Short mmCIF file of C-alpha atoms in Angstrom, two decimals:
data_model
loop_
_atom_site.label_atom_id
_atom_site.label_comp_id
_atom_site.label_asym_id
_atom_site.label_seq_id
_atom_site.Cartn_x
_atom_site.Cartn_y
_atom_site.Cartn_z
CA MET A 11 30.79 70.59 -54.90
CA ARG A 12 27.42 70.81 -53.13
CA ASN A 13 26.12 68.35 -50.59
CA ALA A 14 22.66 68.17 -52.19
CA PRO A 15 21.50 67.28 -55.75
CA THR A 16 20.17 70.77 -56.53
CA ILE A 17 21.63 71.19 -60.04
CA LEU A 18 19.00 70.16 -62.59
CA HIS A 19 19.67 69.28 -66.22
CA LEU A 20 16.70 69.14 -68.58
CA ASP A 21 16.92 67.51 -72.01
CA MET A 22 13.77 67.37 -74.13
CA ASP A 23 13.29 63.92 -75.68
CA ALA A 24 14.04 63.84 -79.45
CA PHE A 25 12.79 67.41 -79.46
CA PHE A 26 12.27 68.31 -83.12
CA ALA A 27 10.93 64.87 -84.06
CA SER A 28 8.68 64.68 -80.98
CA ALA A 29 7.25 68.13 -81.76
CA GLU A 30 6.46 66.98 -85.30
CA GLN A 31 4.79 63.81 -84.06
CA ALA A 32 2.71 65.78 -81.55
CA SER A 33 1.53 68.20 -84.23
CA LYS A 34 0.81 65.47 -86.82
CA PRO A 35 -1.37 62.60 -85.51
CA SER A 36 -0.60 60.47 -88.57
CA LEU A 37 3.09 60.35 -87.53
CA ARG A 38 2.64 59.37 -83.90
CA GLY A 39 4.40 56.12 -83.12
CA LYS A 40 6.15 56.14 -86.50
CA ALA A 41 9.72 56.79 -87.59
CA VAL A 42 10.28 60.53 -88.15
CA VAL A 43 13.52 62.16 -89.30
CA VAL A 44 13.99 65.95 -89.29
CA GLY A 45 16.80 67.64 -91.19
CA GLY A 46 17.99 68.92 -94.55
CA LEU A 47 16.40 66.89 -97.32
CA GLY A 48 18.92 67.66 -100.06
CA PRO A 49 21.72 65.27 -101.07
CA ARG A 50 24.05 67.04 -98.62
CA GLY A 51 21.54 67.37 -95.81
CA VAL A 52 22.16 65.93 -92.36
CA VAL A 53 19.84 64.61 -89.67
CA ALA A 54 18.93 67.19 -87.02
CA THR A 55 16.82 64.83 -84.89
CA ALA A 56 15.41 61.33 -85.27
CA SER A 57 12.45 59.98 -83.35
CA TYR A 58 13.01 56.98 -81.09
CA GLU A 59 11.18 54.85 -83.65
CA ALA A 60 13.73 55.90 -86.29
CA ARG A 61 16.66 55.29 -83.95
CA VAL A 62 15.74 51.60 -83.89
CA PHE A 63 17.00 51.48 -87.50
CA GLY A 64 20.28 53.14 -86.56
CA VAL A 65 19.38 56.70 -87.58
CA HIS A 66 20.91 59.39 -85.35
CA SER A 67 21.68 63.11 -85.24
CA ALA A 68 24.43 64.47 -87.53
CA MET A 69 24.14 61.45 -89.84
CA PRO A 70 24.08 62.23 -93.59
CA MET A 71 20.47 62.25 -94.74
CA ALA A 72 21.29 59.92 -97.64
CA GLN A 73 22.51 57.28 -95.17
CA ALA A 74 19.39 57.76 -93.01
CA ARG A 75 17.17 57.12 -96.04
CA ARG A 76 19.01 53.87 -96.72
CA LEU A 77 18.58 52.72 -93.12
CA ALA A 78 14.94 53.79 -92.76
CA PRO A 79 13.43 54.19 -96.24
CA ASN A 80 9.85 54.24 -94.93
CA ALA A 81 10.36 56.97 -92.34
CA ALA A 82 8.75 60.40 -92.70
CA TYR A 83 11.41 62.96 -93.71
CA LEU A 84 10.61 66.57 -92.78
CA VAL A 85 12.32 69.95 -93.12
CA PRO A 86 12.82 71.67 -89.72
CA ARG A 87 10.36 74.35 -88.63
CA GLY A 88 12.69 76.59 -86.66
CA GLY A 89 10.10 79.14 -85.58
CA PHE A 90 7.80 76.41 -84.30
CA TYR A 91 10.51 74.79 -82.19
CA LYS A 92 11.53 78.19 -80.82
CA LEU A 93 7.98 78.88 -79.60
CA ILE A 94 7.92 75.58 -77.73
CA SER A 95 11.39 76.26 -76.35
CA GLU A 96 10.23 79.62 -75.00
CA GLN A 97 7.43 77.87 -73.14
CA VAL A 98 9.84 75.36 -71.63
CA MET A 99 12.38 78.03 -70.67
CA GLY A 100 9.57 80.00 -69.05
CA LEU A 101 8.87 77.03 -66.79
CA LEU A 102 12.56 76.79 -65.90
CA HIS A 103 12.77 80.49 -65.06
CA ALA A 104 9.78 80.02 -62.75
CA LEU A 105 11.99 77.65 -60.74
CA SER A 106 15.13 79.76 -60.52
CA PRO A 107 16.79 82.96 -61.77
CA LEU A 108 19.85 80.86 -62.67
CA VAL A 109 18.96 79.09 -65.91
CA GLU A 110 21.73 78.26 -68.40
CA PRO A 111 20.29 77.33 -71.80
CA LEU A 112 22.57 75.13 -73.90
CA SER A 113 20.24 74.91 -76.90
CA LEU A 114 16.53 75.12 -77.70
CA ASP A 115 15.88 71.83 -75.90
CA GLU A 116 18.49 71.65 -73.15
CA ALA A 117 19.37 73.69 -70.05
CA PHE A 118 20.88 73.65 -66.57
CA VAL A 119 18.96 75.08 -63.59
CA ASP A 120 20.31 75.98 -60.14
CA LEU A 121 17.35 75.00 -57.95
CA GLU A 122 19.01 76.19 -54.76
CA ALA A 123 19.40 79.73 -56.14
CA GLY A 124 15.64 79.87 -56.67
CA GLU A 125 14.90 78.23 -53.31
CA ALA A 126 13.09 75.54 -55.27
CA ALA A 127 15.15 72.75 -53.63
CA TRP A 128 17.59 72.34 -50.77
CA ASP A 129 17.88 68.58 -50.31
CA GLU A 130 17.24 65.34 -52.20
CA ALA A 131 13.51 65.15 -51.43
CA SER A 132 12.75 68.73 -52.47
CA ALA A 133 14.94 68.39 -55.59
CA ARG A 134 13.15 65.21 -56.66
CA LEU A 135 9.79 66.90 -56.13
CA ALA A 136 10.85 69.95 -58.18
CA GLY A 137 12.05 67.68 -61.00
CA SER A 138 8.83 65.66 -61.01
CA ARG A 139 6.68 68.79 -61.09
CA LEU A 140 8.75 70.26 -63.89
CA ARG A 141 8.26 67.18 -66.05
CA ALA A 142 4.50 67.27 -65.39
CA ASP A 143 4.33 70.98 -66.21
CA ILE A 144 6.24 70.52 -69.47
CA ARG A 145 3.82 67.81 -70.55
CA ALA A 146 0.82 69.95 -69.55
CA VAL A 147 2.00 73.09 -71.33
CA THR A 148 3.67 71.62 -74.45
CA GLY A 149 2.37 68.07 -74.73
CA LEU A 150 5.98 66.84 -74.96
CA THR A 151 8.26 64.95 -72.61
CA GLY A 152 11.60 65.88 -71.12
CA SER A 153 14.17 63.90 -69.15
CA VAL A 154 15.56 65.35 -65.93
CA GLY A 155 18.84 64.68 -64.16
CA LEU A 156 19.57 65.95 -60.65
CA ALA A 157 22.98 66.00 -59.00
CA ALA A 158 25.39 68.16 -57.04
CA SER A 159 27.26 69.32 -60.18
CA LYS A 160 26.58 70.14 -63.82
CA MET A 161 28.61 67.21 -65.14
CA LEU A 162 26.74 64.68 -63.04
CA ALA A 163 23.34 66.25 -63.67
CA LYS A 164 23.87 65.88 -67.42
CA ILE A 165 24.97 62.26 -67.00
CA ALA A 166 21.85 61.66 -64.91
CA SER A 167 19.53 63.08 -67.58
CA GLU A 168 21.15 60.81 -70.18
CA GLN A 169 20.40 57.84 -67.92
CA ALA A 170 16.83 59.09 -67.50
CA LYS A 171 16.02 59.08 -71.22
CA PRO A 172 13.42 58.87 -72.47
CA ASP A 173 10.82 60.58 -70.27
CA GLY A 174 12.40 59.87 -66.90
CA LEU A 175 14.05 61.36 -63.83
CA VAL A 176 17.32 60.23 -62.23
CA VAL A 177 18.87 61.61 -59.03
CA ILE A 178 22.54 61.03 -58.23
CA GLU A 179 22.89 61.18 -54.48
CA PRO A 180 25.98 62.88 -53.02
CA GLY A 181 28.54 60.28 -51.97
CA THR A 182 27.67 57.86 -54.79
CA GLU A 183 29.34 59.78 -57.63
CA ARG A 184 32.65 57.90 -57.82
CA ALA A 185 31.01 54.49 -57.75
CA LEU A 186 28.65 55.57 -60.51
CA LEU A 187 31.32 57.09 -62.76
CA GLY A 188 33.95 54.38 -62.31
CA PRO A 189 32.78 51.78 -64.88
CA MET A 190 31.66 54.39 -67.42
CA SER A 191 33.55 55.08 -70.64
CA VAL A 192 35.95 58.03 -70.61
CA ARG A 193 33.80 59.44 -73.43
CA THR A 194 31.15 60.13 -70.79
CA LEU A 195 33.18 63.02 -69.40
CA PRO A 196 32.92 66.53 -70.89
CA GLY A 197 35.84 67.37 -73.13
CA VAL A 198 36.59 63.79 -74.17
CA GLY A 199 35.79 63.58 -77.86
CA PRO A 200 36.63 60.85 -80.38
CA ALA A 201 40.27 61.95 -80.79
CA THR A 202 41.00 62.19 -77.05
CA GLY A 203 39.11 58.98 -76.41
CA ASP A 204 41.16 57.09 -79.00
CA HIS A 205 44.40 58.57 -77.63
CA LEU A 206 43.53 57.41 -74.10
CA ARG A 207 42.41 53.99 -75.32
CA ARG A 208 45.76 53.42 -77.01
CA THR A 209 47.44 53.98 -73.63
CA GLY A 210 45.16 51.44 -71.93
CA ILE A 211 42.65 53.92 -70.46
CA SER A 212 39.04 53.19 -71.41
CA THR A 213 37.00 53.75 -68.24
CA VAL A 214 36.75 56.59 -65.72
CA ASP A 215 38.20 54.29 -63.05
CA GLU A 216 41.27 53.70 -65.23
CA LEU A 217 41.51 57.44 -65.79
CA ALA A 218 41.56 58.08 -62.04
CA GLU A 219 44.07 55.28 -61.43
CA ALA A 220 46.45 56.75 -64.04
CA GLY A 221 46.88 59.78 -61.81
CA GLU A 222 46.96 63.49 -62.47
CA ASP A 223 50.64 63.67 -63.45
CA GLU A 224 50.22 60.98 -66.11
CA LEU A 225 47.15 62.71 -67.57
CA VAL A 226 49.02 66.00 -67.74
CA ARG A 227 51.82 64.22 -69.59
CA LEU A 228 49.39 62.62 -72.02
CA LEU A 229 46.99 65.52 -72.60
CA GLY A 230 48.72 68.71 -71.52
CA LYS A 231 48.46 70.73 -68.35
CA ALA A 232 45.01 72.32 -68.66
CA HIS A 233 43.22 69.31 -70.13
CA GLY A 234 44.98 66.81 -67.87
CA HIS A 235 44.15 68.68 -64.64
CA ALA A 236 40.51 69.22 -65.68
CA LEU A 237 39.99 65.61 -66.75
CA TYR A 238 41.47 64.19 -63.57
CA ALA A 239 39.21 66.41 -61.46
CA MET A 240 36.14 65.18 -63.36
CA ALA A 241 37.27 61.55 -63.04
CA MET A 242 37.28 62.16 -59.28
CA ALA A 243 33.71 63.56 -59.61
CA HIS A 244 34.85 67.14 -58.94
CA ASP A 245 33.09 69.76 -61.03
CA GLU A 246 32.87 73.28 -59.64
CA ARG A 247 31.42 74.95 -62.73
CA PRO A 248 28.52 77.22 -61.74
CA VAL A 249 25.23 77.57 -63.58
CA VAL A 250 25.64 80.74 -65.66
CA ALA A 251 22.40 82.60 -66.27
CA ALA A 252 23.45 84.63 -69.31
CA ARG A 253 25.97 83.97 -72.02
CA GLU A 254 27.32 86.91 -73.99
CA THR A 255 26.52 86.64 -77.68
CA LYS A 256 29.76 86.98 -79.61
CA SER A 257 28.42 86.93 -83.14
CA VAL A 258 25.29 86.60 -85.27
CA SER A 259 25.50 84.63 -88.49
CA VAL A 260 23.56 82.69 -91.10
CA GLU A 261 24.72 80.21 -93.72
CA ASP A 262 23.30 77.91 -96.39
CA THR A 263 24.57 74.69 -97.95
CA TYR A 264 23.62 74.05 -101.58
CA ASP A 265 22.49 70.81 -103.15
CA VAL A 266 24.52 71.57 -106.27
CA ASP A 267 27.74 73.59 -106.36
CA ILE A 268 27.17 77.16 -107.55
CA HIS A 269 29.47 78.17 -110.42
CA ASP A 270 27.71 81.31 -111.64
CA ARG A 271 29.48 84.30 -110.08
CA VAL A 272 26.33 86.43 -110.34
CA ARG A 273 24.34 83.79 -108.50
CA VAL A 274 26.99 83.63 -105.77
CA GLY A 275 26.77 87.40 -105.35
CA THR A 276 22.99 87.26 -105.14
CA GLU A 277 23.16 84.57 -102.47
CA VAL A 278 25.60 86.63 -100.40
CA GLN A 279 23.25 89.63 -100.58
CA ARG A 280 20.30 87.50 -99.47
CA LEU A 281 22.32 86.04 -96.58
CA ALA A 282 23.40 89.53 -95.52
CA ASP A 283 19.75 90.60 -95.25
CA ARG A 284 18.87 87.50 -93.23
CA CYS A 285 21.80 88.12 -90.93
CA VAL A 286 20.72 91.71 -90.27
CA ARG A 287 17.16 90.61 -89.55
CA ARG A 288 18.54 88.25 -86.92
CA LEU A 289 20.85 90.97 -85.61
CA ARG A 290 18.02 93.44 -85.20
CA GLY A 291 15.79 90.81 -83.68
CA ALA A 292 18.39 90.45 -80.92
CA GLY A 293 18.61 94.22 -80.48
CA LEU A 294 22.27 94.29 -81.48
CA SER A 295 24.64 95.92 -83.95
CA GLY A 296 28.21 94.95 -84.86
CA ARG A 297 31.48 96.28 -86.24
CA THR A 298 32.97 93.27 -88.04
CA ILE A 299 31.39 91.71 -91.14
CA VAL A 300 32.44 88.12 -91.85
CA LEU A 301 32.07 86.14 -95.08
CA LYS A 302 32.41 82.35 -95.11
CA VAL A 303 32.88 80.40 -98.35
CA ARG A 304 33.24 76.62 -98.61
CA ARG A 305 34.41 75.68 -102.08
CA TYR A 306 33.90 72.59 -104.24
CA ASP A 307 36.95 70.86 -102.71
CA PHE A 308 35.68 71.41 -99.13
CA SER A 309 38.30 74.10 -98.48
CA THR A 310 36.76 76.83 -96.32
CA LEU A 311 37.76 80.48 -96.56
CA THR A 312 36.81 83.18 -94.06
CA ARG A 313 37.21 86.87 -94.81
CA SER A 314 36.33 89.79 -92.52
CA GLU A 315 36.18 93.58 -92.56
CA THR A 316 35.96 95.78 -89.47
CA LEU A 317 34.00 99.03 -89.77
CA ARG A 318 34.62 102.29 -87.91
CA GLY A 319 31.62 101.67 -85.67
CA PRO A 320 28.75 99.22 -85.05
CA THR A 321 26.02 98.92 -87.66
CA ASP A 322 22.72 97.12 -88.13
CA ASP A 323 22.11 98.66 -91.54
CA PRO A 324 21.32 96.15 -94.30
CA GLY A 325 22.95 98.23 -97.02
CA VAL A 326 26.22 98.53 -95.11
CA VAL A 327 26.36 94.79 -94.38
CA ARG A 328 25.52 93.91 -98.00
CA GLU A 329 28.21 96.23 -99.35
CA ALA A 330 30.85 94.92 -96.95
CA ALA A 331 29.98 91.30 -97.78
CA ALA A 332 30.18 92.08 -101.49
CA ARG A 333 33.64 93.63 -101.05
CA LEU A 334 34.81 90.56 -99.17
CA LEU A 335 33.47 88.29 -101.91
CA GLU A 336 35.54 90.13 -104.54
CA ALA A 337 38.70 88.75 -102.91
CA VAL A 338 37.53 85.12 -103.04
CA ASP A 339 38.06 82.82 -106.04
CA THR A 340 34.85 80.86 -106.65
CA THR A 341 35.77 79.52 -110.10
CA GLY A 342 35.59 75.85 -109.17
CA GLY A 343 32.17 76.15 -107.51
CA VAL A 344 30.74 76.97 -104.11
CA ARG A 345 28.94 74.50 -101.82
CA LEU A 346 28.34 76.75 -98.76
CA LEU A 347 28.06 80.48 -98.12
CA GLY A 348 27.68 82.35 -94.85
CA VAL A 349 27.50 85.94 -93.63
CA GLY A 350 28.05 86.99 -90.03
CA VAL A 351 28.47 90.05 -87.84
CA SER A 352 30.73 90.12 -84.77
CA GLY A 353 32.12 92.79 -82.45
CA LEU A 354 28.60 93.23 -81.13
CA ALA A 355 27.22 96.20 -79.24
CA ASP A 356 23.85 97.13 -77.81
CA TYR A 357 21.37 98.27 -80.41
CA THR A 358 21.25 102.02 -81.00
CA GLN A 359 18.51 103.72 -82.96
CA GLU A 360 20.88 106.05 -84.84
CA ASP A 361 23.42 103.87 -86.55
CA LEU A 362 26.73 105.42 -87.57
CA PHE A 363 26.33 104.10 -91.09
CA ALA A 364 22.59 104.50 -91.65
CA GLN A 365 21.67 104.62 -95.32
CA ALA A 366 18.66 106.16 -96.96
CA ALA A 367 15.28 105.32 -95.51
CA GLY A 368 14.50 103.30 -98.59
CA GLU A 369 17.00 100.68 -97.47
CA LEU A 370 14.78 99.84 -94.50
CA ALA A 371 11.99 98.65 -96.74
CA ALA A 372 14.27 95.89 -97.98
CA LEU A 373 14.47 94.54 -94.46
CA GLU A 374 10.75 93.92 -93.91
CA PRO A 375 10.42 90.49 -92.21
CA VAL A 376 9.73 87.64 -94.59
CA GLU A 377 8.86 84.21 -93.27
CA GLU A 378 11.48 81.78 -94.54
CA ALA A 379 11.28 78.00 -94.51
CA GLU A 380 14.23 76.35 -92.83
CA GLY A 381 14.88 74.44 -96.02
CA GLU A 382 17.64 74.08 -98.56
CA ALA A 383 18.87 77.39 -99.91
CA VAL A 384 18.93 76.16 -103.48
CA GLU A 385 15.15 75.80 -103.38
CA GLU A 386 14.79 79.38 -102.27
CA GLN A 387 16.93 80.80 -105.05
CA GLU A 388 15.96 78.57 -107.95
CA ALA A 389 12.22 78.49 -107.35
CA PRO A 390 10.29 78.69 -110.61
CA ALA A 391 7.19 80.78 -111.14
CA GLU A 392 5.04 78.19 -109.38
CA ARG A 393 4.91 78.27 -105.61
CA ARG A 394 7.12 75.83 -103.73
CA TRP A 395 5.79 73.88 -100.76
CA THR A 396 8.18 72.58 -98.11
CA SER A 397 7.68 69.05 -96.76
CA GLY A 398 6.31 69.08 -93.23
CA HIS A 399 5.35 72.76 -93.16
CA ASP A 400 1.90 74.09 -92.31
CA VAL A 401 -0.75 75.15 -94.80
CA ARG A 402 -4.41 76.13 -94.75
CA HIS A 403 -7.01 75.45 -97.43
CA ALA A 404 -10.11 77.60 -97.75
CA ASP A 405 -12.37 74.53 -97.80
CA PHE A 406 -10.47 71.83 -95.90
CA GLY A 407 -8.80 73.83 -93.13
CA HIS A 408 -5.39 73.28 -91.53
CA GLY A 409 -2.93 70.70 -92.79
CA TRP A 410 0.70 70.02 -93.62
CA VAL A 411 2.65 69.31 -96.79
CA GLN A 412 3.47 65.65 -97.34
CA GLY A 413 5.27 66.29 -100.61
CA SER A 414 5.26 68.24 -103.85
CA GLY A 415 6.52 68.05 -107.41
CA LEU A 416 5.48 68.14 -111.06
CA GLY A 417 3.11 71.01 -110.36
CA ARG A 418 1.24 69.18 -107.58
CA VAL A 419 1.30 69.39 -103.78
CA THR A 420 -0.04 66.68 -101.46
CA VAL A 421 -1.50 67.81 -98.14
CA ARG A 422 -2.69 65.86 -95.12
CA PHE A 423 -5.41 67.76 -93.26
CA GLU A 424 -5.11 67.27 -89.51
CA THR A 425 -4.36 69.24 -86.36
CA PRO A 426 -2.64 68.37 -83.05
CA GLU A 427 -6.08 67.74 -81.54
CA SER A 428 -7.18 65.31 -84.26
CA GLU A 429 -7.93 61.88 -82.83
CA GLN A 430 -7.30 60.07 -86.11
CA PRO A 431 -4.93 60.64 -89.05
CA GLY A 432 -6.37 63.23 -91.40
CA ARG A 433 -7.41 62.94 -95.02
CA VAL A 434 -4.89 63.36 -97.82
CA ARG A 435 -5.63 65.51 -100.86
CA THR A 436 -3.59 66.69 -103.82
CA PHE A 437 -3.79 70.16 -105.38
CA ARG A 438 -2.09 72.20 -108.05
CA THR A 439 0.83 74.13 -106.58
CA ASP A 440 -0.79 77.39 -107.68
CA ASP A 441 -4.21 76.61 -106.16
CA PRO A 442 -5.40 80.01 -104.86
CA ALA A 443 -7.30 78.34 -102.01
CA LEU A 444 -4.08 76.92 -100.50
CA GLU A 445 -1.84 79.19 -98.44
CA PRO A 446 1.08 78.79 -96.01
CA ALA A 447 -0.05 78.87 -92.38
CA ASP A 448 1.37 79.34 -88.90
CA PRO A 449 1.83 76.23 -86.74
CA LEU A 450 -0.93 75.41 -84.27
CA PRO A 451 -0.18 75.01 -80.54
CA LEU A 452 0.35 71.43 -79.42
CA VAL A 453 -1.78 71.94 -76.31
CA THR A 454 -4.79 74.20 -75.89
CA LEU A 455 -4.64 75.61 -72.38
CA ALA A 456 -7.98 76.01 -70.62
CA PRO A 457 -8.81 79.65 -69.84
CA ARG A 458 -9.03 80.78 -66.24
CA ARG A 459 -12.49 81.00 -64.73
CA PRO A 460 -13.92 84.52 -64.47
CA ASP A 461 -14.06 84.24 -60.68
CA GLY A 462 -10.38 83.16 -60.47
CA PRO A 463 -8.70 79.76 -60.45
CA ASP A 464 -10.07 77.05 -58.23
CA GLU A 465 -7.92 75.33 -55.63
CA ASP A 466 -6.91 72.45 -57.90
CA SER A 467 -5.65 74.75 -60.65
CA VAL A 468 -3.56 77.16 -58.61
CA ASP A 469 -0.37 75.11 -58.75
CA GLN A 470 -0.58 74.54 -62.48
CA ALA A 471 -1.48 78.12 -63.30
CA SER A 472 1.46 79.45 -61.34
CA SER A 473 3.89 77.34 -63.37
CA VAL A 474 2.76 78.54 -66.79
CA PRO A 475 4.88 81.35 -68.25
CA ALA A 476 3.29 84.75 -67.78
CA SER A 477 3.50 85.58 -71.49
CA LEU A 478 2.96 82.73 -73.91
CA PRO A 479 3.02 83.60 -77.63
CA LYS A 480 -0.22 85.42 -78.45
CA SER A 481 -0.99 83.05 -81.30
CA TRP A 482 -0.79 80.18 -78.82
CA SER A 483 -3.13 81.50 -76.12
CA GLY A 484 -5.84 79.16 -74.90
CA ASN A 485 -9.35 79.40 -76.32
CA GLY A 486 -10.95 76.64 -74.34
CA GLY A 487 -10.69 72.90 -74.33
CA GLY A 488 -8.73 70.53 -72.17
CA GLY A 489 -5.17 69.37 -72.24
CA ALA A 490 -3.69 71.06 -69.18
CA THR A 491 -3.35 69.04 -66.01
CA SER A 492 -2.40 70.00 -62.49
CA ARG A 493 0.88 69.11 -60.87
CA PRO A 494 0.91 65.83 -59.00
#
């Protein structure tokens, strides 16, 4: 383990919910819950205001509504969160070439590898500047933990939440870990935690006192050795800059079980196309097509077919998925379907199984709401408007959908820069003046002066990613601040 706290762990604060609050002035300071809104939906993220009522990630949405009936419930905007994540990751890559993303809102950074820090003082300064830059570029807050290992850096960022910075100094690790629950350590989930608790081990100190041999006896050789090392504050895992993608997949859960075999087949075809779009977006192709089916009784079946060579052709993936579906009994109903591609290879222009050129037209990108799949398939002739998503009206400008039903859609017209909550208006769902819109940037970055940046702006300008999304480029206005 290092002798300086140069491993940084960043965790954005209630990321999805905070992004929604920042983009919607009427929701700032209020309880916001983001997730699937159907009866089987789960909470993706809850704002800190919603957590006061006991709402948390992975909770069934029905339970969240009982706990916080007056909260705002929104469908995730995946593309919007990804844009913000790219901005944040750009700031991290400016610090070091060794950045290990764990999700859209979380990553490890090896500051020493980027010569951004070499001791406690320089690490603390780098962490403080990063937090300031994230706020300046995205308008959001992130919590930073700094330590000599990945395990401790993550623990530090948890202690820093929300919107804080915690440094664990080398030499203090054991004293810090000792009174903590064993669940604090990586690899100790509910089952392992309960097993240890039944043997009288609840804290990290008790784990260390039990000894390595006893832990091996209780948990097995690999897990026992690893857990004892972590209890002693030893974690030699390096920050890994790139993780190999093993598969690309998409899946949908349905509000109501699907019994119609034709409908199931149609859903599989649609999922196959979405999967290939994602595959091509990553510049990959794959040899193994995988079908996942969760039936009415929660039993989950997985079927796969390996091709002679890698493909990114939509027709080939659709046909393989259809063949796999033929071997699955869906008589009792289907609650979840998924299509994936594994055995990945680098993208090649001439695919071994390329179909006619007409197949390519079926793959033209279509913007999809990250909503419930049943809405997508069963949509009537009238247009459907997803709660929380962006729209633009020819007369009233930019807004977002508060709700829809019975042929009407309610829109609140406001932007991230609005100082007050916007007006609410209701329209017919087929109003020709109302159209879906792209999200607006949370912060408008001031353009550089024609004669170059002044002295005060050099530090801030150097920290902004070289290539922000074109639709999010600055057109004037304030919002960006210099590093402290």
